[in-house]
């Protein structure tokens, strides 16, 4: 077998031993992204009758547009994670580790190395993105959506520019960050900043609009969003920086990044080597070696604190949702049980709109028989057949002869699809049937509870925190191994 | 640009010095706990010619690493003069020079290749086609006896083996001075033999090699010249054989159940001998013009009435010579 590996081939195969394995991985990563997009699309469909439909209707359409929109976001997130996990192979950090030293010594021009690396990274990431994009279209075709070609190209370009921008920013950052752990955090932060910048620049308001996406020029319309111009300028700027700084670094022997100072074996304890006679031994940057190893206390950097807070918040919120779902099961309207006098009710009907929307969580204050009611109150009661019902108090019934209150009341639903039938669902109930009055409702919480009751929701909200709690140590060790420089 | 610099570089004549360091002093200083300061490297004089392979052995690995970094133009020096290949030294430090190949722990290799593929990868810019190039590399692996590394993925190599692979790339380059800074590494016999072959390739084409190591056995196997760096100064230097014969005075190693009694008896019988006890061993040092022979030693043992379990004539090694120097004997 003749090994004909050159620099560009090595770049294309990423961290793998064989080119073929790398190609297969790229292909299957693309397919995986397409399938994941489809899974998310289907999960979102279960939330169609919830607040999601009001705030992000473009995610729930029976159209290629929705699946592709989800794919664009997913591929950006995937690329951020991919860069963080494969940082050592995908960025210029290898220049800092003198991995190009022998190449330059043996005649490779540094500029060619830098240029090849940029091209290889962009092509490699764009290939995964394109495979995923095609896979998403292909899988969506099974749903027999009407194929509208007009926005396919525009959406493809939008996603591609994100991938290129992320690649260039990560490559540029790697020329200034020597520490692998900090560099990985930086890539994560840059990814978050990119999404935030898209929101600020009105980018999503164009991307969400199918009619605007039909024409690619809308993305370059400064009056609508300046994102594209800034993104293009950023990419160009990063290319120039990479070429200049990358070339400069590739021509140097870079000192190794040491976690601890070299040890002096023959000198008395407490001896240090200073960088010059004038240097101060208290300044850590002046030290070159030491006789006794420094026992570093476990440092809590900002990055580790932020990560810890994020992980704890994530676990806690997931557990809270599970607790809430359990509590709602306990305090159900059917059993007439409450939590601190409040009965939560997942309201799966549109009969009480606009007071309570479909799939909202509605909270009812539990009433005793002495509580006063007034007209307009939304009441929780059990009808004559014992079924839980919710309706608005229309009037108190009076005796036709004496005109006195009978203790009964007329209730009716608020929303009739056809106004001609208003009053059809009205009923007269006894005061003793009423045990709750509506105090508030929450749309987002309703959607979360709805999601928590789906199969994917159970998997995400139960398995992930359980996994994180019980396998905390192995996960931390895995990440530590990832971030440690391989000798 | 590197190619241009390489072209601009004129090969020196065979008698030229590759390294000429005169009264070289480092900028770095030791700061002792009592507040005293002392320059790490002081008054270093080192001259390396074409075709020579030098080993710098130091009891303080940091000192030999520092010296090699200064010579390799990775670090600036304080006072004195250091000339590389009769062309002085670049003011700009850490720049990759076409005539100096610096190998240290700081050079890392990609872990997703095997040794042969890595060597093919780093030489891919050469004008030679892949097939003959691979033949050349395989020949190199065979001739250096490091063929057992050929198909081993780099991630499974030890640090010493990785350093040897780096040296192999250096032997494929046109660098005139190869600096091999491996003070913290230990090389087994097979690796040392391989490094010897690679060093021969470098020196035979008119280059020179400078090794910084604490592994005396490797230095003895590989180098033509050795220098001892003790407390920041080059105390002894010269051809390896000369250094060994001059500094390693141990003549015999005797094993006994009662080494202390044996040592006392031998010392009493022959006061001119230097007798030292190391565990169960008794070492005889002989600094006389006519050293003691096996027959004389046996006669001496008969005279004292002592018995020994084994008697071994000591072969001279660089390690012993270095130990002698470090322990302050024969100075």
mmCIF file of C-alpha atoms in Angstrom, chain A residues 73-329:
data_model
loop_
_atom_site.group_PDB
_atom_site.id
_atom_site.type_symbol
_atom_site.label_atom_id
_atom_site.label_comp_id
_atom_site.label_asym_id
_atom_site.label_seq_id
_atom_site.Cartn_x
_atom_site.Cartn_y
_atom_site.Cartn_z
ATOM 1 C CA UNK A 73 -31.042 25.936 13.292
ATOM 2 C CA UNK A 74 -30.083 22.349 14.085
ATOM 3 C CA UNK A 75 -27.114 22.326 11.712
ATOM 4 C CA UNK A 76 -25.762 25.527 13.279
ATOM 5 C CA UNK A 77 -26.026 24.010 16.760
ATOM 6 C CA UNK A 78 -24.463 20.778 15.508
ATOM 7 C CA UNK A 79 -21.523 22.671 13.995
ATOM 8 C CA UNK A 80 -20.892 24.528 17.245
ATOM 9 C CA UNK A 81 -20.779 21.219 19.151
ATOM 10 C CA UNK A 82 -18.690 19.615 16.400
ATOM 11 C CA UNK A 83 -16.098 22.397 16.578
ATOM 12 C CA UNK A 84 -15.949 22.183 20.363
ATOM 13 C CA UNK A 85 -15.438 18.406 20.408
ATOM 14 C CA UNK A 86 -12.991 18.241 17.467
ATOM 15 C CA UNK A 87 -11.283 21.556 18.173
ATOM 16 C CA UNK A 88 -7.798 20.081 18.163
ATOM 17 C CA UNK A 89 -8.088 18.815 14.581
ATOM 18 C CA UNK A 90 -10.356 21.419 13.077
ATOM 19 C CA UNK A 91 -8.636 24.639 14.028
ATOM 20 C CA UNK A 92 -5.212 26.279 13.951
ATOM 21 C CA UNK A 93 -4.454 25.121 17.493
ATOM 22 C CA UNK A 94 -2.183 22.511 15.878
ATOM 23 C CA UNK A 95 0.091 25.332 14.730
ATOM 24 C CA UNK A 96 0.521 26.358 18.363
ATOM 25 C CA UNK A 97 1.412 22.746 19.166
ATOM 26 C CA UNK A 98 4.130 22.801 16.473
ATOM 27 C CA UNK A 99 2.371 20.130 14.438
ATOM 28 C CA UNK A 100 3.338 22.027 11.290
ATOM 29 C CA UNK A 101 6.958 22.400 12.361
ATOM 30 C CA UNK A 102 8.239 19.389 10.441
ATOM 31 C CA UNK A 103 6.115 20.297 7.405
ATOM 32 C CA UNK A 104 7.632 23.783 7.229
ATOM 33 C CA UNK A 105 11.103 22.357 7.833
ATOM 34 C CA UNK A 106 10.579 19.976 4.931
ATOM 35 C CA UNK A 107 9.575 22.721 2.547
ATOM 36 C CA UNK A 108 5.814 23.305 2.841
ATOM 37 C CA UNK A 109 5.090 27.016 2.349
ATOM 38 C CA UNK A 110 3.252 28.246 5.483
ATOM 39 C CA UNK A 111 0.795 30.344 3.445
ATOM 40 C CA UNK A 112 -0.214 27.285 1.445
ATOM 41 C CA UNK A 113 -0.789 25.360 4.672
ATOM 42 C CA UNK A 114 -3.009 28.101 6.075
ATOM 43 C CA UNK A 115 -4.974 28.450 2.829
ATOM 44 C CA UNK A 116 -5.419 24.683 2.488
ATOM 45 C CA UNK A 117 -6.672 24.414 6.044
ATOM 46 C CA UNK A 118 -9.291 27.147 5.492
ATOM 47 C CA UNK A 119 -10.501 25.593 2.236
ATOM 48 C CA UNK A 120 -10.598 22.069 3.670
ATOM 49 C CA UNK A 121 -12.562 23.178 6.730
ATOM 50 C CA UNK A 122 -15.154 25.066 4.730
ATOM 51 C CA UNK A 123 -15.617 22.292 2.165
ATOM 52 C CA UNK A 124 -15.760 19.603 4.835
ATOM 53 C CA UNK A 125 -18.395 21.370 6.939
ATOM 54 C CA UNK A 126 -20.355 22.460 3.878
ATOM 55 C CA UNK A 127 -20.448 18.828 2.712
ATOM 56 C CA UNK A 128 -22.058 17.632 5.958
ATOM 57 C CA UNK A 129 -24.469 20.562 5.828
ATOM 58 C CA UNK A 130 -25.434 19.865 2.196
ATOM 59 C CA UNK A 131 -25.961 16.129 2.811
ATOM 60 C CA UNK A 132 -28.179 16.975 5.783
ATOM 61 C CA UNK A 133 -30.103 19.537 3.731
ATOM 62 C CA UNK A 134 -30.766 17.047 0.944
ATOM 63 C CA UNK A 135 -31.683 14.360 3.496
ATOM 64 C CA UNK A 136 -34.193 16.709 5.114
ATOM 65 C CA UNK A 137 -35.829 17.450 1.750
ATOM 66 C CA UNK A 138 -35.875 13.756 0.896
ATOM 67 C CA UNK A 139 -37.434 12.658 4.198
ATOM 68 C CA UNK A 140 -39.954 15.524 4.054
ATOM 69 C CA UNK A 141 -41.035 14.334 0.614
ATOM 70 C CA UNK A 142 -42.630 11.280 2.261
ATOM 71 C CA UNK A 143 -45.131 13.629 3.882
ATOM 72 C CA UNK A 144 -46.237 14.680 0.383
ATOM 73 C CA UNK A 145 -45.862 18.389 1.074
ATOM 74 C CA UNK A 146 -46.258 20.583 -1.991
ATOM 75 C CA UNK A 147 -42.736 21.179 -3.326
ATOM 76 C CA UNK A 148 -42.047 24.895 -3.643
ATOM 77 C CA UNK A 149 -38.602 25.295 -5.152
ATOM 78 C CA UNK A 150 -38.470 29.078 -4.776
ATOM 79 C CA UNK A 151 -37.207 29.247 -1.216
ATOM 80 C CA UNK A 152 -35.060 26.089 -1.207
ATOM 81 C CA UNK A 153 -31.986 27.791 -2.659
ATOM 82 C CA UNK A 154 -32.316 30.888 -0.462
ATOM 83 C CA UNK A 155 -32.603 28.792 2.688
ATOM 84 C CA UNK A 156 -29.655 26.659 1.617
ATOM 85 C CA UNK A 157 -27.494 29.743 1.139
ATOM 86 C CA UNK A 158 -28.530 31.186 4.487
ATOM 87 C CA UNK A 159 -27.501 28.049 6.322
ATOM 88 C CA UNK A 160 -24.283 27.764 4.359
ATOM 89 C CA UNK A 161 -23.226 31.284 5.258
ATOM 90 C CA UNK A 162 -23.749 30.455 8.937
ATOM 91 C CA UNK A 163 -21.523 27.399 8.615
ATOM 92 C CA UNK A 164 -18.779 29.351 6.832
ATOM 93 C CA UNK A 165 -18.985 32.185 9.352
ATOM 94 C CA UNK A 166 -18.713 29.792 12.287
ATOM 95 C CA UNK A 167 -15.763 28.008 10.656
ATOM 96 C CA UNK A 168 -13.884 31.232 10.006
ATOM 97 C CA UNK A 169 -14.540 32.733 13.435
ATOM 98 C CA UNK A 170 -13.433 29.492 15.149
ATOM 99 C CA UNK A 171 -10.300 29.278 13.016
ATOM 100 C CA UNK A 172 -9.418 32.906 13.745
ATOM 101 C CA UNK A 173 -10.029 32.537 17.484
ATOM 102 C CA UNK A 174 -7.766 29.486 17.568
ATOM 103 C CA UNK A 175 -4.828 31.622 16.435
ATOM 104 C CA UNK A 176 -5.030 33.629 19.640
ATOM 105 C CA UNK A 177 -6.077 30.993 22.185
ATOM 106 C CA UNK A 178 -3.447 28.514 23.295
ATOM 107 C CA UNK A 179 -5.351 26.857 26.086
ATOM 108 C CA UNK A 180 -7.607 24.137 24.710
ATOM 109 C CA UNK A 181 -10.278 24.372 27.396
ATOM 110 C CA UNK A 182 -10.690 28.145 27.136
ATOM 111 C CA UNK A 183 -10.700 27.879 23.349
ATOM 112 C CA UNK A 184 -13.585 25.414 23.469
ATOM 113 C CA UNK A 185 -15.555 27.714 25.749
ATOM 114 C CA UNK A 186 -14.848 30.555 23.376
ATOM 115 C CA UNK A 187 -16.287 28.626 20.417
ATOM 116 C CA UNK A 188 -19.420 27.930 22.458
ATOM 117 C CA UNK A 189 -19.713 31.606 23.362
ATOM 118 C CA UNK A 190 -19.182 32.672 19.756
ATOM 119 C CA UNK A 191 -21.981 30.343 18.662
ATOM 120 C CA UNK A 192 -24.362 31.840 21.215
ATOM 121 C CA UNK A 193 -23.318 35.351 20.191
ATOM 122 C CA UNK A 194 -23.990 34.475 16.554
ATOM 123 C CA UNK A 195 -27.568 33.435 17.349
ATOM 124 C CA UNK A 196 -28.046 36.559 19.499
ATOM 125 C CA UNK A 197 -26.712 38.745 16.706
ATOM 126 C CA UNK A 198 -29.187 37.164 14.292
ATOM 127 C CA UNK A 199 -32.046 38.124 16.579
ATOM 128 C CA UNK A 200 -30.774 41.661 16.983
ATOM 129 C CA UNK A 201 -30.227 42.158 13.273
ATOM 130 C CA UNK A 202 -33.793 41.140 12.398
ATOM 131 C CA UNK A 203 -32.452 38.141 10.497
ATOM 132 C CA UNK A 204 -35.076 35.736 11.786
ATOM 133 C CA UNK A 205 -37.974 37.992 10.824
ATOM 134 C CA UNK A 206 -36.922 37.517 7.184
ATOM 135 C CA UNK A 207 -36.101 33.840 7.513
ATOM 136 C CA UNK A 208 -39.486 33.148 9.120
ATOM 137 C CA UNK A 209 -41.339 34.729 6.235
ATOM 138 C CA UNK A 210 -41.896 32.340 3.348
ATOM 139 C CA UNK A 211 -42.849 35.040 0.890
ATOM 140 C CA UNK A 212 -39.656 36.999 1.618
ATOM 141 C CA UNK A 213 -37.505 33.904 1.315
ATOM 142 C CA UNK A 214 -38.676 33.332 -2.225
ATOM 143 C CA UNK A 215 -36.364 36.127 -3.352
ATOM 144 C CA UNK A 216 -32.722 35.794 -2.300
ATOM 145 C CA UNK A 217 -32.250 39.541 -2.645
ATOM 146 C CA UNK A 218 -34.380 40.127 0.444
ATOM 147 C CA UNK A 219 -31.586 38.693 2.569
ATOM 148 C CA UNK A 220 -29.252 41.325 1.215
ATOM 149 C CA UNK A 221 -31.705 44.162 1.690
ATOM 150 C CA UNK A 222 -29.996 46.453 4.201
ATOM 151 C CA UNK A 223 -33.280 48.090 5.170
ATOM 152 C CA UNK A 224 -34.655 44.729 6.343
ATOM 153 C CA UNK A 225 -31.565 43.216 7.949
ATOM 154 C CA UNK A 226 -27.887 44.109 7.998
ATOM 155 C CA UNK A 227 -26.903 40.581 9.093
ATOM 156 C CA UNK A 228 -25.668 39.381 5.711
ATOM 157 C CA UNK A 229 -23.369 42.359 5.195
ATOM 158 C CA UNK A 230 -21.860 42.018 8.657
ATOM 159 C CA UNK A 231 -21.508 38.247 8.205
ATOM 160 C CA UNK A 232 -19.751 38.646 4.839
ATOM 161 C CA UNK A 233 -17.451 41.342 6.240
ATOM 162 C CA UNK A 234 -16.675 39.090 9.212
ATOM 163 C CA UNK A 235 -15.806 36.166 6.945
ATOM 164 C CA UNK A 236 -13.491 38.305 4.809
ATOM 165 C CA UNK A 237 -11.862 39.839 7.853
ATOM 166 C CA UNK A 238 -11.301 36.398 9.396
ATOM 167 C CA UNK A 239 -9.765 35.067 6.160
ATOM 168 C CA UNK A 240 -7.272 37.945 6.092
ATOM 169 C CA UNK A 241 -6.416 37.515 9.796
ATOM 170 C CA UNK A 242 -5.963 33.767 9.337
ATOM 171 C CA UNK A 243 -3.656 34.202 6.376
ATOM 172 C CA UNK A 244 -1.508 36.864 8.051
ATOM 173 C CA UNK A 245 -1.379 35.564 11.609
ATOM 174 C CA UNK A 246 -1.441 31.870 10.611
ATOM 175 C CA UNK A 247 1.509 32.320 8.293
ATOM 176 C CA UNK A 248 3.388 34.230 10.961
ATOM 177 C CA UNK A 249 2.808 31.517 13.588
ATOM 178 C CA UNK A 250 3.605 28.672 11.204
ATOM 179 C CA UNK A 251 7.069 30.116 10.696
ATOM 180 C CA UNK A 252 7.858 29.948 14.408
ATOM 181 C CA UNK A 253 8.741 27.256 16.860
ATOM 182 C CA UNK A 254 6.030 27.828 19.438
ATOM 183 C CA UNK A 255 6.935 27.141 23.066
ATOM 184 C CA UNK A 256 4.909 24.245 24.465
ATOM 185 C CA UNK A 257 1.883 25.059 26.547
ATOM 186 C CA UNK A 258 2.813 23.795 29.987
ATOM 187 C CA UNK A 259 0.272 23.136 32.691
ATOM 188 C CA UNK A 260 2.996 23.250 35.339
ATOM 189 C CA UNK A 261 6.521 24.665 35.303
ATOM 190 C CA UNK A 262 9.481 22.319 34.660
ATOM 191 C CA UNK A 263 10.920 20.873 37.851
ATOM 192 C CA UNK A 264 14.446 21.478 39.076
ATOM 193 C CA UNK A 265 15.768 18.192 40.431
ATOM 194 C CA UNK A 266 19.061 19.222 42.039
ATOM 195 C CA UNK A 267 18.342 22.589 43.568
ATOM 196 C CA UNK A 268 17.279 23.358 47.138
ATOM 197 C CA UNK A 269 13.574 23.539 47.841
ATOM 198 C CA UNK A 270 12.118 26.948 47.051
ATOM 199 C CA UNK A 271 14.513 27.685 44.199
ATOM 200 C CA UNK A 272 12.997 29.090 41.015
ATOM 201 C CA UNK A 273 14.350 30.094 37.620
ATOM 202 C CA UNK A 274 13.547 33.666 36.674
ATOM 203 C CA UNK A 275 13.364 34.883 33.106
ATOM 204 C CA UNK A 276 16.017 37.532 33.841
ATOM 205 C CA UNK A 277 17.982 38.889 36.783
ATOM 206 C CA UNK A 278 15.591 41.851 37.128
ATOM 207 C CA UNK A 279 12.445 39.745 37.214
ATOM 208 C CA UNK A 280 10.323 39.381 40.311
ATOM 209 C CA UNK A 281 9.813 35.834 41.616
ATOM 210 C CA UNK A 282 6.311 36.704 42.781
ATOM 211 C CA UNK A 283 5.230 37.280 39.208
ATOM 212 C CA UNK A 284 4.190 33.902 37.789
ATOM 213 C CA UNK A 285 5.000 35.070 34.239
ATOM 214 C CA UNK A 286 8.638 35.600 35.221
ATOM 215 C CA UNK A 287 9.075 31.979 36.248
ATOM 216 C CA UNK A 288 10.686 29.402 33.970
ATOM 217 C CA UNK A 289 11.173 26.467 36.334
ATOM 218 C CA UNK A 290 10.852 25.632 40.026
ATOM 219 C CA UNK A 291 12.206 23.125 42.505
ATOM 220 C CA UNK A 292 8.928 22.277 44.245
ATOM 221 C CA UNK A 293 5.796 21.570 42.256
ATOM 222 C CA UNK A 294 3.074 24.139 42.798
ATOM 223 C CA UNK A 295 0.045 22.666 44.381
ATOM 224 C CA UNK A 296 -2.649 24.463 42.543
ATOM 225 C CA UNK A 297 -5.874 24.796 44.413
ATOM 226 C CA UNK A 298 -8.848 23.777 42.346
ATOM 227 C CA UNK A 299 -9.440 26.931 40.376
ATOM 228 C CA UNK A 300 -12.950 28.119 39.680
ATOM 229 C CA UNK A 301 -12.644 30.077 36.501
ATOM 230 C CA UNK A 302 -15.562 32.093 35.128
ATOM 231 C CA UNK A 303 -16.005 29.495 32.399
ATOM 232 C CA UNK A 304 -16.336 26.574 34.836
ATOM 233 C CA UNK A 305 -18.673 28.548 37.104
ATOM 234 C CA UNK A 306 -20.900 29.479 34.140
ATOM 235 C CA UNK A 307 -20.937 25.860 32.910
ATOM 236 C CA UNK A 308 -21.729 24.526 36.371
ATOM 237 C CA UNK A 309 -24.561 27.033 36.813
ATOM 238 C CA UNK A 310 -25.941 26.167 33.373
ATOM 239 C CA UNK A 311 -25.831 22.414 34.048
ATOM 240 C CA UNK A 312 -27.384 22.782 37.508
ATOM 241 C CA UNK A 313 -30.103 25.073 36.093
ATOM 242 C CA UNK A 314 -30.784 22.594 33.304
ATOM 243 C CA UNK A 315 -31.071 19.623 35.678
ATOM 244 C CA UNK A 316 -33.125 21.597 38.197
ATOM 245 C CA UNK A 317 -35.561 22.932 35.585
ATOM 246 C CA UNK A 318 -36.060 19.486 34.082
ATOM 247 C CA UNK A 319 -36.673 17.983 37.500
ATOM 248 C CA UNK A 320 -39.044 20.844 38.384
ATOM 249 C CA UNK A 321 -41.063 20.188 35.249
ATOM 250 C CA UNK A 322 -41.343 16.528 36.214
ATOM 251 C CA UNK A 323 -42.372 17.484 39.754
ATOM 252 C CA UNK A 324 -44.947 19.897 38.326
ATOM 253 C CA UNK A 325 -46.363 17.252 36.010
ATOM 254 C CA UNK A 326 -46.633 14.858 38.965
ATOM 255 C CA UNK A 327 -48.246 17.579 41.086
ATOM 256 C CA UNK A 328 -50.787 18.269 38.355
ATOM 257 C CA UNK A 329 -51.603 14.598 38.326
#
